PDB file of C-alpha atoms in Angstrom:
ATOM      1  CA  MET R   1     -10.160  13.690 -18.576  1.00 48.00           C
ATOM      2  CA  THR R   2      -8.689  10.188 -18.253  1.00 65.00           C
ATOM      3  CA  THR R   3     -10.414   7.485 -16.262  1.00 70.00           C
ATOM      4  CA  PRO R   4      -8.201   6.397 -13.354  1.00 74.00           C
ATOM      5  CA  PRO R   5      -7.060   2.760 -13.545  1.00 81.00           C
ATOM      6  CA  LEU R   6      -9.236   0.517 -11.379  1.00 85.00           C
ATOM      7  CA  VAL R   7      -8.625  -2.935  -9.948  1.00 87.00           C
ATOM      8  CA  GLU R   8     -11.167  -5.306  -8.443  1.00 88.00           C
ATOM      9  CA  VAL R   9     -10.422  -7.698  -5.569  1.00 90.00           C
ATOM     10  CA  ALA R  10     -10.460 -11.273  -6.882  1.00 88.00           C
ATOM     11  CA  LEU R  11      -9.966 -13.064  -3.532  1.00 86.00           C
ATOM     12  CA  ASN R  12     -12.414 -13.358  -0.624  1.00 90.00           C
ATOM     13  CA  ALA R  13     -10.623 -10.492   1.144  1.00 90.00           C
ATOM     14  CA  ILE R  14      -7.262  -8.782   0.979  1.00 93.00           C
ATOM     15  CA  ASN R  15      -5.289  -6.703   3.447  1.00 94.00           C
ATOM     16  CA  LEU R  16      -4.285  -3.169   2.551  1.00 95.00           C
ATOM     17  CA  ARG R  17      -0.791  -2.466   3.845  1.00 96.00           C
ATOM     18  CA  ARG R  18       1.227   0.633   4.739  1.00 96.00           C
ATOM     19  CA  GLY R  19       3.819  -0.253   2.079  1.00 95.00           C
ATOM     20  CA  PRO R  20       4.490  -2.741  -0.719  1.00 95.00           C
ATOM     21  CA  GLY R  21       5.054  -5.994   1.167  1.00 94.00           C
ATOM     22  CA  THR R  22       3.694  -8.277   3.864  1.00 94.00           C
ATOM     23  CA  ASN R  23       6.319  -6.867   6.254  1.00 95.00           C
ATOM     24  CA  TYR R  24       4.316  -3.602   6.409  1.00 96.00           C
ATOM     25  CA  ALA R  25       1.499  -3.045   8.893  1.00 95.00           C
ATOM     26  CA  GLN R  26      -2.095  -3.633   7.830  1.00 95.00           C
ATOM     27  CA  VAL R  27      -4.097  -0.402   7.445  1.00 96.00           C
ATOM     28  CA  GLY R  28      -7.385  -1.908   6.284  1.00 95.00           C
ATOM     29  CA  SER R  29      -8.910  -4.522   4.021  1.00 95.00           C
ATOM     30  CA  LEU R  30     -11.049  -4.932   0.927  1.00 94.00           C
ATOM     31  CA  SER R  31     -13.590  -7.664   0.192  1.00 94.00           C
ATOM     32  CA  GLN R  32     -14.066  -9.669  -2.973  1.00 92.00           C
ATOM     33  CA  GLY R  33     -15.660  -7.561  -5.706  1.00 90.00           C
ATOM     34  CA  GLU R  34     -14.639  -4.206  -4.213  1.00 93.00           C
ATOM     35  CA  SER R  35     -12.711  -1.935  -6.533  1.00 90.00           C
ATOM     36  CA  ALA R  36      -9.982   0.598  -5.901  1.00 92.00           C
ATOM     37  CA  GLU R  37      -8.231   3.296  -7.894  1.00 91.00           C
ATOM     38  CA  VAL R  38      -4.587   2.509  -8.697  1.00 90.00           C
ATOM     39  CA  LEU R  39      -2.287   5.398  -7.716  1.00 92.00           C
ATOM     40  CA  SER R  40       1.136   3.836  -8.378  1.00 91.00           C
ATOM     41  CA  ARG R  41       3.020   0.556  -8.627  1.00 90.00           C
ATOM     42  CA  PHE R  42       6.180  -0.963  -7.166  1.00 91.00           C
ATOM     43  CA  GLY R  43       7.991  -4.018  -8.519  1.00 90.00           C
ATOM     44  CA  GLU R  44       7.369  -6.128 -11.599  1.00 87.00           C
ATOM     45  CA  GLY R  45       5.323  -9.173 -12.532  1.00 85.00           C
ATOM     46  CA  ASP R  46       3.677 -11.283  -9.832  1.00 86.00           C
ATOM     47  CA  SER R  47       5.838  -9.697  -7.121  1.00 90.00           C
ATOM     48  CA  ALA R  48       4.521  -6.191  -7.872  1.00 91.00           C
ATOM     49  CA  TRP R  49       2.340  -4.153  -5.524  1.00 93.00           C
ATOM     50  CA  PHE R  50      -0.210  -1.415  -6.264  1.00 92.00           C
ATOM     51  CA  GLU R  51      -0.777   1.661  -4.135  1.00 94.00           C
ATOM     52  CA  VAL R  52      -4.554   2.119  -4.231  1.00 95.00           C
ATOM     53  CA  ARG R  53      -7.314   4.387  -2.952  1.00 95.00           C
ATOM     54  CA  ALA R  54     -10.401   2.471  -1.827  1.00 94.00           C
ATOM     55  CA  GLY R  55     -13.942   3.773  -2.235  1.00 90.00           C
ATOM     56  CA  ASP R  56     -13.916   5.118   1.349  1.00 93.00           C
ATOM     57  CA  GLY R  57     -10.726   7.116   0.650  1.00 95.00           C
ATOM     58  CA  LEU R  58      -8.375   4.767   2.496  1.00 96.00           C
ATOM     59  CA  VAL R  59      -4.970   4.563   0.793  1.00 96.00           C
ATOM     60  CA  GLY R  60      -2.844   1.415   1.064  1.00 96.00           C
ATOM     61  CA  TRP R  61      -0.863  -1.183  -0.875  1.00 96.00           C
ATOM     62  CA  LEU R  62      -2.038  -4.554  -2.175  1.00 93.00           C
ATOM     63  CA  SER R  63      -0.436  -7.387  -4.121  1.00 93.00           C
ATOM     64  CA  VAL R  64      -1.149  -7.562  -7.868  1.00 89.00           C
ATOM     65  CA  THR R  65      -1.849 -11.295  -7.466  1.00 89.00           C
ATOM     66  CA  ALA R  66      -5.041 -10.535  -5.505  1.00 89.00           C
ATOM     67  CA  VAL R  67      -6.753  -8.282  -8.032  1.00 86.00           C
ATOM     68  CA  VAL R  68      -7.934  -8.096 -11.631  1.00 84.00           C
ATOM     69  CA  PHE R  69      -8.160  -4.985 -13.755  1.00 75.00           C
ATOM     70  CA  ALA R  70     -11.670  -3.559 -13.893  1.00 63.00           C
ATOM     71  CA  LEU R  71     -10.784  -1.822 -17.175  1.00 58.00           C
ATOM     72  CA  LEU R  72      -8.381  -2.684 -19.959  1.00 57.00           C
ATOM     73  CA  LEU R  73      -5.101  -1.145 -18.863  1.00 58.00           C
ATOM     74  CA  VAL R  74      -1.558  -0.988 -20.101  1.00 61.00           C
ATOM     75  CA  TRP R  75       0.976  -1.650 -17.301  1.00 62.00           C
ATOM     76  CA  GLU R  76       3.075   1.366 -18.313  1.00 65.00           C
ATOM     77  CA  GLN R  77       0.073   3.660 -17.760  1.00 68.00           C
ATOM     78  CA  ILE R  78       0.428   3.119 -14.005  1.00 74.00           C
ATOM     79  CA  PRO R  79       3.048   5.472 -12.566  1.00 68.00           C
ATOM     80  CA  THR R  80       5.953   3.953 -10.646  1.00 80.00           C
ATOM     81  CA  ALA R  81       5.846   4.855  -6.943  1.00 81.00           C
ATOM     82  CA  ALA R  82       7.954   7.938  -6.215  1.00 77.00           C
ATOM     83  CA  SER R  83       8.730   6.877  -2.653  1.00 77.00           C
ATOM     84  CA  ILE R  84       8.229   3.825  -0.490  1.00 79.00           C
ATOM     85  CA  PRO R  85       7.518   4.126   3.256  1.00 80.00           C
ATOM     86  CA  ALA R  86      10.167   2.753   5.583  1.00 80.00           C
ATOM     87  CA  THR R  87       9.347  -0.435   7.445  1.00 77.00           C
ATOM     88  CA  SER R  88       9.477  -0.280  11.197  1.00 68.00           C
ATOM     89  CA  THR R  89      12.868  -1.466  12.392  1.00 58.00           C
ATOM     90  CA  PRO R  90      12.865  -3.407  15.651  1.00 56.00           C
ATOM     91  CA  THR R  91      14.897  -1.814  18.426  1.00 54.00           C
ATOM     92  CA  PRO R  92      17.867  -4.016  19.317  1.00 56.00           C
ATOM     93  CA  THR R  93      17.866  -5.377  22.832  1.00 59.00           C
ATOM     94  CA  ALA R  94      20.976  -5.745  24.962  1.00 57.00           C
ATOM     95  CA  THR R  95      22.307  -9.265  25.375  1.00 60.00           C
ATOM     96  CA  ALA R  96      24.221 -10.212  28.483  1.00 58.00           C
ATOM     97  CA  THR R  97      27.594 -11.755  27.800  1.00 60.00           C
ATOM     98  CA  SER R  98      30.098 -13.149  30.244  1.00 62.00           C
ATOM     99  CA  THR R  99      33.696 -12.006  30.322  1.00 62.00           C
ATOM    100  CA  PRO R 100      36.181 -14.861  30.768  1.00 66.00           C
ATOM    101  CA  VAL R 101      38.232 -14.607  33.930  1.00 63.00           C
ATOM    102  CA  PRO R 102      41.844 -15.815  33.659  1.00 63.00           C
ATOM    103  CA  ILE R 103      42.801 -18.670  35.955  1.00 67.00           C
ATOM    104  CA  LEU R 104      46.209 -18.354  37.526  1.00 62.00           C
ATOM    105  CA  THR R 105      48.223 -21.493  37.936  1.00 64.00           C
ATOM    106  CA  GLU R 106      51.510 -21.916  39.725  1.00 67.00           C
ATOM    107  CA  THR R 107      54.522 -22.651  37.659  1.00 62.00           C
ATOM    108  CA  PRO R 108      57.069 -25.101  39.034  1.00 62.00           C
ATOM    109  CA  SER R 109      60.282 -23.471  40.241  1.00 59.00           C
TER     110      SER R 109
END
């Protein structure tokens, strides 16, 4: 059986998010030194995000820049995320606009 890839939080604390980006809602947080199992990845390099499962079972996404690998790991060993949750789209609000009214002028006869 293979050991699941683990990351350890390198910052004081990090937010776990619903999806891979700061535009997703926060679902929890991890403190410095806590580790999490990496389930999948999205993106490349410093802009990549990991989908992780924390020790309490909470699943969320965190930025790769906030963690270090707890074990030697090859990037390609982490599966690419099969699907990404949709972000919440704000509902458009109606905007009042005025309709120009024509002004009638008399023409000389």
